[in-house]
GROMACS .gro file of N, CA and C in nm:
model
  528
    1HIS      N    1   7.169   2.014  32.458
    1HIS     CA    2   7.057   2.067  32.342
    1HIS      C    3   7.096   2.066  32.214
    2ALA      N    4   7.196   2.078  32.189
    2ALA     CA    5   7.238   2.054  32.055
    2ALA      C    6   7.217   1.934  31.975
    3GLU      N    7   7.204   1.821  32.057
    3GLU     CA    8   7.134   1.703  31.978
    3GLU      C    9   6.992   1.715  31.912
    4ASP      N   10   6.908   1.780  32.009
    4ASP     CA   11   6.792   1.808  32.019
    4ASP      C   12   6.752   1.917  31.922
    5ALA      N   13   6.849   2.021  31.911
    5ALA     CA   14   6.824   2.083  31.792
    5ALA      C   15   6.832   2.029  31.669
    6GLY      N   16   6.970   1.969  31.659
    6GLY     CA   17   6.993   1.893  31.509
    6GLY      C   18   6.873   1.841  31.481
    7GLN      N   19   6.816   1.746  31.582
    7GLN     CA   20   6.723   1.664  31.526
    7GLN      C   21   6.573   1.767  31.508
    8ALA      N   22   6.579   1.832  31.569
    8ALA     CA   23   6.441   1.968  31.517
    8ALA      C   24   6.459   1.987  31.391
    9LEU      N   25   6.563   2.030  31.348
    9LEU     CA   26   6.604   2.060  31.210
    9LEU      C   27   6.627   1.994  31.130
   10ARG      N   28   6.662   1.891  31.147
   10ARG     CA   29   6.633   1.767  31.032
   10ARG      C   30   6.473   1.719  31.008
   11LYS      N   31   6.430   1.726  31.138
   11LYS     CA   32   6.253   1.703  31.097
   11LYS      C   33   6.183   1.823  31.035
   12LEU      N   34   6.226   1.922  31.051
   12LEU     CA   35   6.189   2.068  30.991
   12LEU      C   36   6.207   2.051  30.830
   13ALA      N   37   6.319   2.013  30.814
   13ALA     CA   38   6.376   2.006  30.678
   13ALA      C   39   6.342   1.907  30.599
   14LEU      N   40   6.237   1.800  30.636
   14LEU     CA   41   6.173   1.703  30.582
   14LEU      C   42   6.022   1.779  30.555
   15LEU      N   43   5.973   1.878  30.629
   15LEU     CA   44   5.826   1.895  30.597
   15LEU      C   45   5.817   2.046  30.480
   16ASP      N   46   5.698   2.060  30.477
   16ASP     CA   47   5.695   2.173  30.374
   16ASP      C   48   5.742   2.291  30.418
   17THR      N   49   5.778   2.417  30.334
   17THR     CA   50   5.854   2.509  30.432
   17THR      C   51   5.803   2.615  30.515
   18GLU      N   52   5.667   2.618  30.505
   18GLU     CA   53   5.587   2.712  30.562
   18GLU      C   54   5.464   2.663  30.655
   19ALA      N   55   5.397   2.746  30.760
   19ALA     CA   56   5.343   2.709  30.857
   19ALA      C   57   5.338   2.553  30.898
   20ILE      N   58   5.478   2.540  30.979
   20ILE     CA   59   5.510   2.406  31.034
   20ILE      C   60   5.445   2.415  31.176
   21PRO      N   61   5.346   2.331  31.208
   21PRO     CA   62   5.313   2.332  31.363
   21PRO      C   63   5.402   2.231  31.426
   22LEU      N   64   5.452   2.287  31.531
   22LEU     CA   65   5.563   2.266  31.635
   22LEU      C   66   5.515   2.118  31.718
   23ASP      N   67   5.415   2.121  31.714
   23ASP     CA   68   5.340   1.976  31.744
   23ASP      C   69   5.393   1.853  31.672
   24LEU      N   70   5.477   1.904  31.573
   24LEU     CA   71   5.517   1.770  31.499
   24LEU      C   72   5.667   1.684  31.559
   25LEU      N   73   5.706   1.806  31.646
   25LEU     CA   74   5.829   1.772  31.691
   25LEU      C   75   5.810   1.722  31.899
   26CYS      N   76   5.905   1.670  31.900
   26CYS     CA   77   5.913   1.610  32.045
   26CYS      C   78   5.899   1.742  32.125
   27ALA      N   79   5.879   1.709  32.269
   27ALA     CA   80   5.881   1.816  32.364
   27ALA      C   81   6.037   1.870  32.364
   28ASP      N   82   6.143   1.773  32.336
   28ASP     CA   83   6.296   1.830  32.386
   28ASP      C   84   6.334   1.894  32.246
   29GLU      N   85   6.292   1.860  32.131
   29GLU     CA   86   6.306   1.928  32.000
   29GLU      C   87   6.219   2.080  32.005
   30LYS      N   88   6.115   2.064  32.056
   30LYS     CA   89   6.044   2.186  32.064
   30LYS      C   90   6.110   2.295  32.121
   31LYS      N   91   6.165   2.251  32.260
   31LYS     CA   92   6.250   2.355  32.352
   31LYS      C   93   6.376   2.413  32.292
   32THR      N   94   6.426   2.359  32.190
   32THR     CA   95   6.540   2.393  32.124
   32THR      C   96   6.494   2.493  31.965
   33VAL      N   97   6.388   2.539  31.937
   33VAL     CA   98   6.332   2.598  31.818
   33VAL      C   99   6.404   2.737  31.849
   34LEU      N  100   6.403   2.777  31.983
   34LEU     CA  101   6.424   2.900  32.017
   34LEU      C  102   6.592   2.913  31.961
   35LEU      N  103   6.683   2.815  31.992
   35LEU     CA  104   6.804   2.825  31.936
   35LEU      C  105   6.818   2.830  31.802
   36LEU      N  106   6.744   2.747  31.741
   36LEU     CA  107   6.748   2.754  31.584
   36LEU      C  108   6.716   2.901  31.539
   37GLN      N  109   6.610   2.977  31.609
   37GLN     CA  110   6.567   3.117  31.582
   37GLN      C  111   6.671   3.207  31.586
   38GLU      N  112   6.744   3.211  31.734
   38GLU     CA  113   6.891   3.274  31.741
   38GLU      C  114   6.985   3.281  31.618
   39HIS      N  115   7.004   3.147  31.586
   39HIS     CA  116   7.077   3.137  31.442
   39HIS      C  117   7.047   3.146  31.332
   40SER      N  118   6.916   3.213  31.306
   40SER     CA  119   6.819   3.228  31.180
   40SER      C  120   6.811   3.151  31.080
   41LEU      N  121   6.811   3.030  31.135
   41LEU     CA  122   6.762   2.890  31.060
   41LEU      C  123   6.602   2.836  31.072
   42VAL      N  124   6.539   2.917  31.142
   42VAL     CA  125   6.404   2.916  31.141
   42VAL      C  126   6.321   3.029  31.184
   43THR      N  127   6.192   3.061  31.149
   43THR     CA  128   6.117   3.159  31.225
   43THR      C  129   5.981   3.122  31.277
   44VAL      N  130   5.954   3.170  31.352
   44VAL     CA  131   5.810   3.111  31.429
   44VAL      C  132   5.724   3.223  31.434
   45ASP      N  133   5.612   3.194  31.386
   45ASP     CA  134   5.511   3.332  31.371
   45ASP      C  135   5.438   3.329  31.493
   46ASP      N  136   5.338   3.426  31.494
   46ASP     CA  137   5.252   3.443  31.641
   46ASP      C  138   5.174   3.339  31.658
   47MET      N  139   5.130   3.229  31.580
   47MET     CA  140   5.055   3.114  31.567
   47MET      C  141   5.140   3.000  31.630
   48GLY      N  142   5.264   3.043  31.619
   48GLY     CA  143   5.323   2.929  31.688
   48GLY      C  144   5.386   2.804  31.595
   49CYS      N  145   5.385   2.872  31.489
   49CYS     CA  146   5.432   2.795  31.339
   49CYS      C  147   5.578   2.815  31.311
   50ALA      N  148   5.613   2.713  31.257
   50ALA     CA  149   5.747   2.767  31.216
   50ALA      C  150   5.780   2.782  31.069
   51ALA      N  151   5.869   2.842  31.005
   51ALA     CA  152   5.905   2.817  30.892
   51ALA      C  153   6.064   2.814  30.858
   52ILE      N  154   6.096   2.741  30.714
   52ILE     CA  155   6.237   2.725  30.692
   52ILE      C  156   6.255   2.758  30.587
   53HIS      N  157   6.350   2.813  30.538
   53HIS     CA  158   6.373   2.861  30.392
   53HIS      C  159   6.431   2.702  30.312
   54ALA      N  160   6.384   2.693  30.182
   54ALA     CA  161   6.438   2.604  30.098
   54ALA      C  162   6.573   2.569  30.112
   55VAL      N  163   6.637   2.669  30.092
   55VAL     CA  164   6.772   2.623  30.073
   55VAL      C  165   6.856   2.569  30.163
   56ILE      N  166   6.772   2.593  30.310
   56ILE     CA  167   6.831   2.549  30.432
   56ILE      C  168   6.810   2.406  30.437
   57GLN      N  169   6.643   2.387  30.437
   57GLN     CA  170   6.599   2.244  30.388
   57GLN      C  171   6.676   2.178  30.286
   58LEU      N  172   6.751   2.214  30.229
   58LEU     CA  173   6.795   2.136  30.102
   58LEU      C  174   6.928   2.090  30.180
   59ALA      N  175   7.004   2.175  30.216
   59ALA     CA  176   7.132   2.181  30.275
   59ALA      C  177   7.133   2.079  30.370
   60VAL      N  178   7.032   2.074  30.476
   60VAL     CA  179   7.028   1.990  30.573
   60VAL      C  180   7.014   1.845  30.556
   61ARG      N  181   6.902   1.864  30.444
   61ARG     CA  182   6.836   1.686  30.410
   61ARG      C  183   6.949   1.635  30.329
   62ASP      N  184   7.027   1.682  30.227
   62ASP     CA  185   7.076   1.653  30.133
   62ASP      C  186   7.220   1.613  30.202
   63TRP      N  187   7.298   1.695  30.312
   63TRP     CA  188   7.435   1.721  30.307
   63TRP      C  189   7.467   1.684  30.492
   64LEU      N  190   7.376   1.737  30.563
   64LEU     CA  191   7.392   1.725  30.705
   64LEU      C  192   7.288   1.597  30.771
   65THR      N  193   7.236   1.499  30.684
   65THR     CA  194   7.139   1.452  30.746
   65THR      C  195   7.204   1.258  30.690
   66PRO      N  196   7.293   1.164  30.817
   66PRO     CA  197   7.319   1.101  30.757
   66PRO      C  198   7.225   0.989  30.674
   67LYS      N  199   7.252   0.925  30.599
   67LYS     CA  200   7.191   0.799  30.539
   67LYS      C  201   7.105   0.723  30.652
   68ALA      N  202   7.197   0.690  30.736
   68ALA     CA  203   7.126   0.608  30.864
   68ALA      C  204   7.025   0.638  30.947
   69GLN      N  205   7.024   0.776  30.945
   69GLN     CA  206   6.915   0.848  31.002
   69GLN      C  207   6.799   0.853  30.955
   70ARG      N  208   6.790   0.854  30.828
   70ARG     CA  209   6.689   0.905  30.724
   70ARG      C  210   6.551   0.842  30.789
   71PRO      N  211   6.575   0.696  30.768
   71PRO     CA  212   6.425   0.601  30.797
   71PRO      C  213   6.394   0.616  30.953
   72VAL      N  214   6.492   0.653  31.014
   72VAL     CA  215   6.428   0.686  31.133
   72VAL      C  216   6.327   0.817  31.149
   73LEU      N  217   6.401   0.939  31.105
   73LEU     CA  218   6.323   1.087  31.061
   73LEU      C  219   6.197   1.051  30.972
   74VAL      N  220   6.213   0.968  30.879
   74VAL     CA  221   6.104   0.939  30.851
   74VAL      C  222   5.973   0.884  30.884
   75ALA      N  223   5.981   0.756  30.978
   75ALA     CA  224   5.928   0.694  31.055
   75ALA      C  225   5.867   0.788  31.137
   76ALA      N  226   5.949   0.848  31.269
   76ALA     CA  227   5.906   0.923  31.329
   76ALA      C  228   5.770   1.032  31.296
   77LEU      N  229   5.830   1.125  31.177
   77LEU     CA  230   5.736   1.216  31.149
   77LEU      C  231   5.574   1.137  31.063
   78ALA      N  232   5.613   1.054  31.007
   78ALA     CA  233   5.487   0.960  30.969
   78ALA      C  234   5.430   0.935  31.077
   79ALA      N  235   5.442   0.839  31.183
   79ALA     CA  236   5.375   0.841  31.301
   79ALA      C  237   5.304   0.955  31.326
   80VAL      N  238   5.356   1.037  31.348
   80VAL     CA  239   5.299   1.181  31.393
   80VAL      C  240   5.188   1.234  31.315
   81LEU      N  241   5.232   1.235  31.197
   81LEU     CA  242   5.134   1.299  31.102
   81LEU      C  243   5.007   1.223  31.090
   82SER      N  244   5.044   1.059  31.079
   82SER     CA  245   4.929   0.965  31.070
   82SER      C  246   4.837   0.998  31.190
   83SER      N  247   4.896   1.023  31.310
   83SER     CA  248   4.796   1.048  31.424
   83SER      C  249   4.737   1.141  31.432
   84LYS      N  250   4.785   1.239  31.333
   84LYS     CA  251   4.680   1.387  31.339
   84LYS      C  252   4.606   1.391  31.231
   85MET      N  253   4.639   1.328  31.113
   85MET     CA  254   4.547   1.304  30.995
   85MET      C  255   4.439   1.246  31.006
   86LEU      N  256   4.466   1.123  31.087
   86LEU     CA  257   4.361   1.006  31.130
   86LEU      C  258   4.218   1.083  31.176
   87LYS      N  259   4.232   1.209  31.273
   87LYS     CA  260   4.157   1.259  31.331
   87LYS      C  261   4.041   1.350  31.219
   88PHE      N  262   4.101   1.389  31.109
   88PHE     CA  263   4.024   1.441  30.973
   88PHE      C  264   3.935   1.345  30.926
   89HIS      N  265   3.811   1.410  30.887
   89HIS     CA  266   3.701   1.344  30.806
   89HIS      C  267   3.648   1.443  30.749
   90PRO      N  268   3.639   1.418  30.578
   90PRO     CA  269   3.589   1.515  30.506
   90PRO      C  270   3.474   1.535  30.493
   91ASP      N  271   3.363   1.455  30.576
   91ASP     CA  272   3.256   1.492  30.596
   91ASP      C  273   3.230   1.552  30.726
   92LYS      N  274   3.321   1.581  30.800
   92LYS     CA  275   3.292   1.687  30.916
   92LYS      C  276   3.355   1.792  30.923
   93THR      N  277   3.334   1.908  30.893
   93THR     CA  278   3.374   2.037  30.878
   93THR      C  279   3.442   2.069  30.977
   94ALA      N  280   3.392   2.046  31.090
   94ALA     CA  281   3.469   2.067  31.249
   94ALA      C  282   3.628   2.000  31.252
   95THR      N  283   3.644   1.895  31.141
   95THR     CA  284   3.776   1.862  31.130
   95THR      C  285   3.898   1.903  31.000
   96HIS      N  286   3.831   2.006  30.923
   96HIS     CA  287   3.859   2.038  30.812
   96HIS      C  288   3.989   2.107  30.849
   97PHE      N  289   3.995   2.182  30.953
   97PHE     CA  290   4.132   2.253  31.007
   97PHE      C  291   4.245   2.167  31.020
   98ILE      N  292   4.239   2.053  31.067
   98ILE     CA  293   4.307   1.939  31.068
   98ILE      C  294   4.365   1.917  30.953
   99GLY      N  295   4.310   1.886  30.826
   99GLY     CA  296   4.376   1.870  30.706
   99GLY      C  297   4.445   2.000  30.646
  100ARG      N  298   4.386   2.146  30.685
  100ARG     CA  299   4.443   2.263  30.637
  100ARG      C  300   4.581   2.284  30.701
  101ARG      N  301   4.580   2.213  30.832
  101ARG     CA  302   4.734   2.189  30.901
  101ARG      C  303   4.850   2.119  30.881
  102TYR      N  304   4.781   1.987  30.842
  102TYR     CA  305   4.892   1.871  30.827
  102TYR      C  306   4.911   1.838  30.714
  103ALA      N  307   4.807   1.846  30.619
  103ALA     CA  308   4.794   1.777  30.438
  103ALA      C  309   4.951   1.813  30.400
  104ARG      N  310   4.954   1.955  30.363
  104ARG     CA  311   5.101   1.970  30.275
  104ARG      C  312   5.182   1.887  30.333
  105HIS      N  313   5.217   1.904  30.454
  105HIS     CA  314   5.344   1.851  30.570
  105HIS      C  315   5.326   1.681  30.509
  106ALA      N  316   5.235   1.630  30.515
  106ALA     CA  317   5.223   1.498  30.485
  106ALA      C  318   5.277   1.468  30.350
  107GLY      N  319   5.224   1.519  30.254
  107GLY     CA  320   5.260   1.511  30.120
  107GLY      C  321   5.434   1.557  30.059
  108ALA      N  322   5.511   1.645  30.209
  108ALA     CA  323   5.623   1.673  30.211
  108ALA      C  324   5.708   1.533  30.239
  109VAL      N  325   5.662   1.475  30.368
  109VAL     CA  326   5.735   1.367  30.407
  109VAL      C  327   5.730   1.264  30.302
  110ALA      N  328   5.611   1.254  30.218
  110ALA     CA  329   5.594   1.125  30.163
  110ALA      C  330   5.696   1.139  30.054
  111ALA      N  331   5.687   1.290  30.005
  111ALA     CA  332   5.780   1.296  29.864
  111ALA      C  333   5.915   1.272  29.928
  112ARG      N  334   5.959   1.323  30.028
  112ARG     CA  335   6.107   1.319  30.067
  112ARG      C  336   6.156   1.176  30.088
  113ALA      N  337   6.067   1.091  30.152
  113ALA     CA  338   6.083   0.977  30.189
  113ALA      C  339   6.087   0.890  30.050
  114ARG      N  340   6.031   0.900  29.942
  114ARG     CA  341   6.058   0.851  29.827
  114ARG      C  342   6.192   0.884  29.757
  115LYS      N  343   6.237   1.017  29.755
  115LYS     CA  344   6.362   1.091  29.701
  115LYS      C  345   6.457   1.039  29.755
  116TRP      N  346   6.481   0.979  29.890
  116TRP     CA  347   6.550   0.941  29.995
  116TRP      C  348   6.589   0.772  29.955
  117GLY      N  349   6.491   0.723  29.891
  117GLY     CA  350   6.465   0.600  29.888
  117GLY      C  351   6.426   0.490  30.019
  118VAL      N  352   6.397   0.562  30.111
  118VAL     CA  353   6.341   0.514  30.225
  118VAL      C  354   6.232   0.416  30.256
  119LEU      N  355   6.116   0.463  30.154
  119LEU     CA  356   5.988   0.402  30.190
  119LEU      C  357   6.038   0.200  30.140
  120PRO      N  358   5.981   0.131  30.237
  120PRO     CA  359   5.989   0.009  30.240
  120PRO      C  360   5.919  -0.066  30.116
  121VAL      N  361   5.980  -0.161  30.036
  121VAL     CA  362   5.904  -0.210  29.913
  121VAL      C  363   5.838  -0.355  29.960
  122ALA      N  364   5.716  -0.359  29.921
  122ALA     CA  365   5.619  -0.452  29.949
  122ALA      C  366   5.625  -0.578  29.858
  123ARG      N  367   5.650  -0.675  29.908
  123ARG     CA  368   5.685  -0.805  29.815
  123ARG      C  369   5.567  -0.902  29.814
  124PRO      N  370   5.537  -0.933  29.672
  124PRO     CA  371   5.400  -1.031  29.690
  124PRO      C  372   5.454  -1.140  29.757
  125GLY      N  373   5.344  -1.209  29.837
  125GLY     CA  374   5.375  -1.343  29.882
  125GLY      C  375   5.403  -1.453  29.739
  126VAL      N  376   5.478  -1.532  29.845
  126VAL     CA  377   5.513  -1.673  29.712
  126VAL      C  378   5.396  -1.751  29.676
  127ALA      N  379   5.409  -1.806  29.592
  127ALA     CA  380   5.288  -1.882  29.563
  127ALA      C  381   5.250  -2.011  29.623
  128GLY      N  382   5.125  -1.968  29.636
  128GLY     CA  383   5.062  -2.066  29.790
  128GLY      C  384   5.095  -2.018  29.906
  129GLY      N  385   5.170  -1.902  29.929
  129GLY     CA  386   5.205  -1.865  30.063
  129GLY      C  387   5.071  -1.727  30.105
  130SER      N  388   5.087  -1.696  30.215
  130SER     CA  389   4.933  -1.598  30.246
  130SER      C  390   5.066  -1.478  30.280
  131GLY      N  391   4.988  -1.361  30.176
  131GLY     CA  392   5.069  -1.211  30.211
  131GLY      C  393   5.228  -1.235  30.150
  132GLY      N  394   5.255  -1.077  30.153
  132GLY     CA  395   5.396  -1.104  30.112
  132GLY      C  396   5.462  -1.006  30.223
  133GLY      N  397   5.593  -0.973  30.217
  133GLY     CA  398   5.663  -0.911  30.330
  133GLY      C  399   5.708  -0.774  30.260
  134VAL      N  400   5.721  -0.705  30.380
  134VAL     CA  401   5.784  -0.577  30.351
  134VAL      C  402   5.933  -0.570  30.359
  135VAL      N  403   6.012  -0.503  30.280
  135VAL     CA  404   6.152  -0.505  30.274
  135VAL      C  405   6.206  -0.359  30.278
  136GLY      N  406   6.265  -0.313  30.380
  136GLY     CA  407   6.329  -0.174  30.378
  136GLY      C  408   6.443  -0.163  30.439
  137GLN      N  409   6.448  -0.052  30.490
  137GLN     CA  410   6.600   0.010  30.543
  137GLN      C  411   6.563  -0.021  30.672
  138GLY      N  412   6.467  -0.038  30.759
  138GLY     CA  413   6.445  -0.019  30.915
  138GLY      C  414   6.445  -0.163  30.983
  139GLY      N  415   6.408  -0.256  30.872
  139GLY     CA  416   6.410  -0.404  30.963
  139GLY      C  417   6.242  -0.446  30.961
  140GLY      N  418   6.187  -0.533  30.914
  140GLY     CA  419   6.076  -0.633  30.949
  140GLY      C  420   5.926  -0.533  30.977
  141GLY      N  421   5.920  -0.555  31.115
  141GLY     CA  422   5.801  -0.447  31.176
  141GLY      C  423   5.808  -0.284  31.198
  142ALA      N  424   5.959  -0.297  31.214
  142ALA     CA  425   5.950  -0.121  31.180
  142ALA      C  426   5.914  -0.058  31.012
  143ASP      N  427   5.968  -0.141  30.916
  143ASP     CA  428   5.926  -0.092  30.783
  143ASP      C  429   5.763  -0.095  30.788
  144ARG      N  430   5.717  -0.197  30.828
  144ARG     CA  431   5.542  -0.238  30.828
  144ARG      C  432   5.474  -0.090  30.894
  145ALA      N  433   5.522  -0.092  31.008
  145ALA     CA  434   5.467   0.058  31.087
  145ALA      C  435   5.516   0.182  31.010
  146MET      N  436   5.608   0.199  30.908
  146MET     CA  437   5.652   0.305  30.858
  146MET      C  438   5.510   0.317  30.711
  147LEU      N  439   5.527   0.230  30.645
  147LEU     CA  440   5.454   0.203  30.514
  147LEU      C  441   5.289   0.229  30.583
  148ASP      N  442   5.274   0.200  30.679
  148ASP     CA  443   5.137   0.186  30.738
  148ASP      C  444   5.090   0.346  30.731
  149ASN      N  445   5.214   0.385  30.817
  149ASN     CA  446   5.174   0.523  30.862
  149ASN      C  447   5.151   0.636  30.736
  150ILE      N  448   5.268   0.579  30.650
  150ILE     CA  449   5.269   0.676  30.522
  150ILE      C  450   5.151   0.671  30.446
  151ALA      N  451   5.105   0.530  30.449
  151ALA     CA  452   4.967   0.492  30.378
  151ALA      C  453   4.851   0.577  30.415
  152ALA      N  454   4.876   0.571  30.550
  152ALA     CA  455   4.724   0.639  30.633
  152ALA      C  456   4.745   0.790  30.618
  153MET      N  457   4.851   0.838  30.615
  153MET     CA  458   4.851   1.010  30.614
  153MET      C  459   4.854   1.068  30.470
  154CYS      N  460   4.889   0.984  30.378
  154CYS     CA  461   4.834   1.019  30.243
  154CYS      C  462   4.713   0.966  30.196
  155GLN      N  463   4.655   0.861  30.259
  155GLN     CA  464   4.531   0.857  30.217
  155GLN      C  465   4.420   0.994  30.285
  156LYS      N  466   4.464   0.989  30.381
  156LYS     CA  467   4.358   1.151  30.464
  156LYS      C  468   4.397   1.248  30.371
  157ALA      N  469   4.546   1.279  30.331
  157ALA     CA  470   4.586   1.360  30.284
  157ALA      C  471   4.492   1.411  30.152
  158GLY      N  472   4.498   1.295  30.069
  158GLY     CA  473   4.432   1.312  29.948
  158GLY      C  474   4.287   1.318  29.966
  159PHE      N  475   4.251   1.279  30.061
  159PHE     CA  476   4.127   1.323  30.093
  159PHE      C  477   4.077   1.455  30.081
  160PHE      N  478   4.156   1.497  30.219
  160PHE     CA  479   4.174   1.670  30.254
  160PHE      C  480   4.152   1.755  30.095
  161PHE      N  481   4.257   1.703  30.000
  161PHE     CA  482   4.274   1.775  29.852
  161PHE      C  483   4.208   1.752  29.750
  162ASP      N  484   4.130   1.626  29.779
  162ASP     CA  485   4.052   1.614  29.641
  162ASP      C  486   3.880   1.641  29.722
  163GLU      N  487   3.827   1.644  29.816
  163GLU     CA  488   3.697   1.643  29.893
  163GLU      C  489   3.680   1.794  29.965
  164VAL      N  490   3.766   1.855  30.029
  164VAL     CA  491   3.799   1.970  30.076
  164VAL      C  492   3.831   2.090  30.005
  165SER      N  493   3.938   2.071  29.985
  165SER     CA  494   4.018   2.183  29.905
  165SER      C  495   4.020   2.218  29.744
  166VAL      N  496   3.971   2.071  29.700
  166VAL     CA  497   3.941   2.068  29.599
  166VAL      C  498   4.073   2.110  29.484
  167GLN      N  499   4.161   1.990  29.524
  167GLN     CA  500   4.278   2.055  29.434
  167GLN      C  501   4.323   1.909  29.378
  168PRO      N  502   4.255   1.872  29.289
  168PRO     CA  503   4.281   1.738  29.220
  168PRO      C  504   4.419   1.684  29.198
  169ARG      N  505   4.493   1.751  29.134
  169ARG     CA  506   4.673   1.736  29.153
  169ARG      C  507   4.725   1.700  29.249
  170GLU      N  508   4.677   1.778  29.372
  170GLU     CA  509   4.782   1.726  29.486
  170GLU      C  510   4.706   1.613  29.546
  171ALA      N  511   4.596   1.594  29.513
  171ALA     CA  512   4.510   1.447  29.572
  171ALA      C  513   4.576   1.323  29.481
  172LEU      N  514   4.592   1.369  29.362
  172LEU     CA  515   4.635   1.247  29.279
  172LEU      C  516   4.792   1.192  29.344
  173CYS      N  517   4.848   1.312  29.372
  173CYS     CA  518   5.006   1.282  29.416
  173CYS      C  519   4.998   1.235  29.527
  174MET      N  520   4.906   1.249  29.645
  174MET     CA  521   4.869   1.185  29.757
  174MET      C  522   4.844   1.020  29.750
  175HIS      N  523   4.737   0.999  29.650
  175HIS     CA  524   4.753   0.840  29.621
  175HIS      C  525   4.809   0.755  29.524
  176GLU      N  526   4.944   0.804  29.497
  176GLU     CA  527   5.048   0.770  29.404
  176GLU      C  528   5.094   0.675  29.515
   0.00000   0.00000   0.00000
């Protein structure tokens, strides 16, 4: 359980500090949240959402997360958040709860990925060639998948902030 608890804590440290839906964690990681609560590292409210203090997040991100693990964590959260945000549509009010639930977390993951330097860099194609490559820390297809997931979750979160919650500053950050 200790490894799953550590992985859950590292993922929670990449998200916003409050209202963290536990469905962003895998099943084994969810099972360890009680252990994290017993050690006062996180709290869980009646709605089943976690909260983690910003100081704990900072310590976990900067001192307790090995550099080699960072791209893997970002890629995993970006894939889950992209999948969740894919169901959001600004013109369908029945899906607005999805934006409220996940958009802040998408923004937090993108910001932390940028700060960590794990975002892959798109390189333009060679003259006469078709398309460019993506180079980062995960290698080839992993980099492309991470970049695609981050782009998708940021685009949907940006639409939410711009068109639903009318927060243009946050929308602009998501589109950068």
